[in-house]
CSV table of C-alpha atoms in Angstrom, one decimal:
chain,number,residue,atom,x,y,z
A,1442,ASP,CA,21.7,0.0,-5.8
A,1443,SER,CA,18.0,-1.0,-5.9
A,1444,GLY,CA,18.0,-2.7,-2.5
A,1445,VAL,CA,17.1,-6.1,-4.1
A,1446,THR,CA,19.7,-8.7,-3.7
A,1447,GLN,CA,20.2,-11.9,-5.7
A,1448,THR,CA,22.6,-14.8,-5.2
A,1449,PRO,CA,24.5,-16.2,-6.8
A,1450,LYS,CA,25.6,-13.8,-9.5
A,1451,HIS,CA,26.7,-16.6,-11.9
A,1452,LEU,CA,25.8,-20.2,-12.0
A,1453,ILE,CA,27.2,-22.8,-14.4
A,1454,THR,CA,25.8,-26.3,-14.4
A,1455,ALA,CA,25.1,-29.3,-16.6
A,1456,THR,CA,21.9,-30.4,-18.3
A,1457,GLY,CA,19.6,-32.4,-16.1
A,1458,GLN,CA,20.7,-30.7,-12.9
A,1459,ARG,CA,18.7,-28.7,-10.4
A,1460,VAL,CA,19.6,-25.2,-9.1
A,1461,THR,CA,18.2,-22.7,-6.7
A,1462,LEU,CA,18.3,-19.0,-7.2
A,1463,ARG,CA,17.7,-16.7,-4.2
A,1464,CYS,CA,16.3,-13.3,-3.9
A,1465,SER,CA,15.9,-10.8,-1.0
A,1466,PRO,CA,13.4,-8.0,-1.7
A,1467,ARG,CA,13.8,-4.4,-0.6
A,1468,SER,CA,13.0,-3.8,3.0
A,1469,GLY,CA,9.3,-3.4,3.4
A,1470,ASP,CA,8.3,-4.9,0.0
A,1471,LEU,CA,5.8,-7.6,0.1
A,1472,SER,CA,5.7,-8.7,-3.5
A,1473,VAL,CA,8.4,-10.6,-5.3
A,1474,TYR,CA,8.5,-11.2,-9.1
A,1475,TRP,CA,10.7,-13.5,-11.2
A,1476,TYR,CA,11.6,-12.7,-14.8
A,1477,GLN,CA,13.7,-14.5,-17.3
A,1478,GLN,CA,15.7,-12.7,-19.9
A,1479,SER,CA,16.9,-14.7,-22.8
A,1480,LEU,CA,18.2,-13.7,-26.3
A,1481,ASP,CA,15.3,-15.2,-28.1
A,1482,GLN,CA,12.4,-14.6,-25.7
A,1483,GLY,CA,13.4,-11.2,-24.3
A,1484,LEU,CA,12.2,-10.3,-20.8
A,1485,GLN,CA,9.4,-12.6,-19.7
A,1486,PHE,CA,7.5,-12.7,-16.4
A,1487,LEU,CA,7.6,-16.1,-14.6
A,1488,ILE,CA,5.8,-15.8,-11.3
A,1489,GLN,CA,4.8,-13.4,-8.5
A,1490,TYR,CA,4.5,-14.0,-4.8
A,1491,TYR,CA,2.8,-11.7,-2.4
A,1492,ASN,CA,3.5,-12.0,1.3
A,1493,GLY,CA,4.2,-15.7,1.1
A,1494,GLU,CA,1.5,-16.7,-1.3
A,1495,GLU,CA,1.6,-17.3,-5.0
A,1496,ARG,CA,-0.3,-14.5,-6.7
A,1497,ALA,CA,0.2,-14.9,-10.4
A,1498,LYS,CA,1.9,-17.2,-12.9
A,1499,GLY,CA,3.3,-16.3,-16.3
A,1500,ASN,CA,5.3,-18.4,-18.8
A,1501,ILE,CA,6.8,-20.6,-16.1
A,1502,LEU,CA,7.7,-24.1,-17.1
A,1503,GLU,CA,6.5,-27.0,-15.0
A,1504,ARG,CA,10.2,-27.8,-14.2
A,1505,PHE,CA,10.4,-24.5,-12.5
A,1506,SER,CA,9.0,-23.6,-9.1
A,1507,ALA,CA,9.3,-20.8,-6.6
A,1508,GLN,CA,8.4,-20.0,-3.1
A,1509,GLN,CA,8.4,-17.0,-0.7
A,1510,PHE,CA,9.4,-17.6,2.9
A,1511,PRO,CA,8.1,-15.9,6.1
A,1512,ASP,CA,11.0,-13.5,6.0
A,1513,LEU,CA,9.9,-12.6,2.5
A,1514,HIS,CA,12.9,-13.8,0.6
A,1515,SER,CA,12.2,-15.9,-2.4
A,1516,GLU,CA,13.7,-18.9,-4.1
A,1517,LEU,CA,13.4,-20.0,-7.7
A,1518,ASN,CA,14.0,-23.7,-8.3
A,1519,LEU,CA,14.9,-24.9,-11.7
A,1520,SER,CA,15.1,-28.6,-12.3
A,1521,SER,CA,15.9,-31.0,-15.2
A,1522,LEU,CA,17.8,-28.2,-16.7
A,1523,GLU,CA,18.1,-27.9,-20.5
A,1524,LEU,CA,20.4,-25.9,-22.7
A,1525,GLY,CA,17.6,-23.5,-23.5
A,1526,ASP,CA,17.2,-22.6,-19.8
A,1527,SER,CA,20.5,-20.6,-20.0
A,1528,ALA,CA,19.4,-17.0,-19.4
A,1529,LEU,CA,19.6,-14.1,-17.0
A,1530,TYR,CA,17.1,-14.5,-14.2
A,1531,PHE,CA,15.9,-11.4,-12.5
A,1532,CYS,CA,14.0,-10.9,-9.2
A,1533,ALA,CA,12.1,-7.7,-8.7
A,1534,SER,CA,10.1,-6.5,-5.7
A,1535,SER,CA,7.5,-3.9,-5.0
A,1536,VAL,CA,5.7,-2.6,-2.0
A,1537,GLU,CA,2.3,-4.3,-2.5
A,1538,GLY,CA,1.7,-5.7,-6.0
A,1539,LEU,CA,-2.0,-5.4,-5.6
A,1540,ALA,CA,-4.6,-4.1,-8.0
A,1541,GLY,CA,-4.7,-0.3,-8.0
A,1542,ALA,CA,-1.5,0.1,-6.0
A,1543,PRO,CA,0.9,2.6,-7.7
A,1544,ASP,CA,3.8,0.2,-7.3
A,1545,THR,CA,7.1,0.3,-9.1
A,1546,GLN,CA,9.1,-2.9,-9.5
A,1547,TYR,CA,12.7,-2.6,-8.5
A,1548,PHE,CA,15.1,-5.2,-10.0
A,1549,GLY,CA,17.9,-7.1,-8.5
A,1550,PRO,CA,21.2,-7.5,-10.3
A,1551,GLY,CA,20.2,-10.9,-11.8
A,1552,THR,CA,21.6,-14.4,-11.8
A,1553,ARG,CA,23.3,-15.5,-15.0
A,1554,LEU,CA,22.6,-19.2,-15.5
A,1555,THR,CA,24.6,-21.1,-18.0
A,1556,VAL,CA,23.6,-24.7,-18.7
A,1557,LEU,CA,26.3,-26.8,-20.5
B,685,ALA,CA,-3.6,-9.0,-24.3
B,686,GLN,CA,-1.3,-6.0,-24.0
B,687,THR,CA,1.7,-5.6,-26.2
B,688,VAL,CA,4.6,-3.2,-26.2
B,689,THR,CA,6.6,-2.3,-29.3
B,690,GLN,CA,9.9,-0.6,-29.7
B,691,SER,CA,10.6,-0.2,-33.4
B,692,GLN,CA,14.1,1.1,-33.1
B,693,PRO,CA,16.6,-1.8,-32.3
B,694,GLU,CA,19.5,0.7,-32.2
B,695,MET,CA,20.0,4.4,-31.9
B,696,SER,CA,23.0,6.6,-31.6
B,697,VAL,CA,23.6,10.1,-30.3
B,698,GLN,CA,26.5,12.5,-29.9
B,699,GLU,CA,27.5,13.4,-26.4
B,700,ALA,CA,25.6,16.5,-25.1
B,701,GLU,CA,22.9,16.1,-27.8
B,702,THR,CA,19.3,15.0,-27.4
B,703,VAL,CA,17.8,11.7,-28.5
B,704,THR,CA,14.3,10.3,-28.5
B,705,LEU,CA,13.5,6.6,-28.1
B,706,SER,CA,10.1,5.4,-29.3
B,707,CYS,CA,7.6,3.1,-27.7
B,708,THR,CA,4.1,2.2,-28.6
B,709,TYR,CA,1.7,-0.1,-26.8
B,710,ASP,CA,-1.6,-1.7,-27.3
B,711,THR,CA,-4.2,-2.0,-24.6
B,712,SER,CA,-7.9,-1.9,-24.1
B,713,GLU,CA,-7.5,-0.7,-20.5
B,714,SER,CA,-7.9,2.9,-19.5
B,715,ASP,CA,-5.8,2.8,-16.4
B,716,TYR,CA,-2.2,1.6,-16.5
B,717,TYR,CA,1.4,2.5,-15.8
B,718,LEU,CA,4.3,2.9,-18.2
B,719,PHE,CA,7.9,2.7,-17.4
B,720,TRP,CA,11.3,3.1,-19.0
B,721,TYR,CA,14.1,0.9,-17.7
B,722,LYS,CA,17.8,1.1,-18.5
B,723,GLN,CA,20.0,-1.9,-18.8
B,724,PRO,CA,23.7,-1.0,-19.0
B,725,PRO,CA,26.5,-3.5,-19.8
B,726,SER,CA,26.3,-4.6,-16.1
B,727,ARG,CA,22.9,-6.1,-17.0
B,728,GLN,CA,21.3,-4.4,-14.0
B,729,MET,CA,17.7,-3.2,-14.7
B,730,ILE,CA,17.4,0.4,-13.6
B,731,LEU,CA,14.2,2.4,-13.4
B,732,VAL,CA,14.5,5.6,-15.4
B,733,ILE,CA,11.1,7.1,-15.3
B,734,ARG,CA,7.4,6.2,-14.8
B,735,GLN,CA,4.1,7.6,-16.0
B,736,GLU,CA,0.6,7.1,-14.7
B,737,ALA,CA,-1.9,6.9,-17.6
B,738,TYR,CA,-4.4,9.1,-15.7
B,739,LYS,CA,-1.9,11.9,-15.4
B,740,GLN,CA,-1.9,14.3,-18.4
B,741,GLN,CA,1.4,15.9,-17.4
B,742,ASN,CA,4.5,14.2,-18.8
B,743,ALA,CA,6.9,12.8,-16.3
B,744,THR,CA,10.4,14.3,-16.0
B,745,GLU,CA,13.4,13.0,-14.1
B,746,ASN,CA,16.4,15.4,-14.5
B,747,ARG,CA,17.6,14.9,-18.1
B,748,PHE,CA,15.0,12.3,-18.9
B,749,SER,CA,11.5,13.2,-19.9
B,750,VAL,CA,8.6,11.4,-21.7
B,751,ASN,CA,6.1,12.3,-24.3
B,752,PHE,CA,3.0,10.4,-23.3
B,753,GLN,CA,0.3,10.5,-26.0
B,754,LYS,CA,-2.6,8.4,-24.5
B,755,ALA,CA,-4.8,8.5,-27.6
B,756,ALA,CA,-2.0,7.5,-29.8
B,757,LYS,CA,-0.8,4.9,-27.3
B,758,SER,CA,2.7,6.3,-27.6
B,759,PHE,CA,5.3,6.7,-24.9
B,760,SER,CA,8.6,8.1,-26.0
B,761,LEU,CA,11.7,8.8,-23.9
B,762,LYS,CA,13.7,11.9,-24.5
B,763,ILE,CA,17.3,12.1,-23.1
B,764,SER,CA,18.7,15.6,-23.1
B,765,ASP,CA,22.4,16.4,-22.8
B,766,SER,CA,23.4,12.8,-23.5
B,767,GLN,CA,26.3,11.4,-21.5
B,768,LEU,CA,28.6,8.5,-22.2
B,769,GLY,CA,27.0,6.8,-19.2
B,770,ASP,CA,23.6,6.8,-20.9
B,771,ALA,CA,24.8,4.1,-23.3
B,772,ALA,CA,22.6,1.1,-22.6
B,773,MET,CA,19.6,-1.0,-23.6
B,774,TYR,CA,16.4,0.8,-22.9
B,775,PHE,CA,13.2,-1.1,-22.3
B,776,CYS,CA,9.7,0.3,-22.4
B,777,ALA,CA,7.3,-1.5,-20.1
B,778,TYR,CA,3.6,-1.6,-19.4
B,779,ARG,CA,1.8,-2.5,-16.2
B,780,SER,CA,-1.9,-2.9,-15.9
B,781,PHE,CA,-3.6,-0.9,-13.1
B,782,TYR,CA,-5.9,-3.9,-12.5
B,783,ASN,CA,-3.5,-6.8,-12.8
B,784,THR,CA,-0.3,-6.0,-11.1
B,785,ASP,CA,1.4,-9.3,-11.6
B,786,LYS,CA,3.8,-8.4,-14.3
B,787,LEU,CA,5.5,-5.9,-16.4
B,788,ILE,CA,5.2,-6.4,-20.2
B,789,PHE,CA,8.4,-5.3,-21.9
B,790,GLY,CA,9.2,-4.2,-25.4
B,791,THR,CA,12.2,-5.7,-27.2
B,792,GLY,CA,14.5,-2.9,-26.2
B,793,THR,CA,16.5,-0.2,-28.0
B,794,ARG,CA,20.3,-0.2,-27.8
B,795,LEU,CA,21.6,3.4,-27.4
B,796,GLN,CA,25.1,4.2,-28.3
B,797,VAL,CA,26.6,7.5,-27.2
B,798,PHE,CA,29.6,8.9,-29.1
B,799,PRO,CA,32.1,11.4,-27.7
């Protein structure tokens, strides 16, 4: 158990819908990362938050957004869902996530999203 | 941009034997971190081992060790005394020392362990 929790474990929805994925980082970790794992794209970084503020963006679609709340949990919002958004979405956390910090990212169990 | 390459889509090993998974990477940076993550059928991403580029000594964690060749940009994972529970996808990952926003992953190697 990494200490990172994600809910829900599975999500099945229809095209055009909106869903919210939730992540609670390890106790004491300030940085949260979101990754998408799909069959054709592999593991791709989406976005990072550090202590409530967006720190870096990767290959995140405009239909996707995220935020980190004062209690440091994070939510990833996916809207206008398409079939191609079906994937495993991971949240990871690390202590700092700052340049030079010898951080390791610990991953949650993931949320499997299926868009029908 | 940094890239990570895992050229072995699948590997197999007999229980109790040793297997080595390959990883190469490309970067112009001198400081960085390298990781191996394991993804069993449960799909959980589990950290196996980590290496700091500035350390010459190869990292070891119980039955798992790495062969880090900085000049060759190679980072292989050796699993000794393989166990059935080692069967999983293994991902090599790179993280910049300067830009800590993301891990860059290879495409993974599926390891099968036969009894």
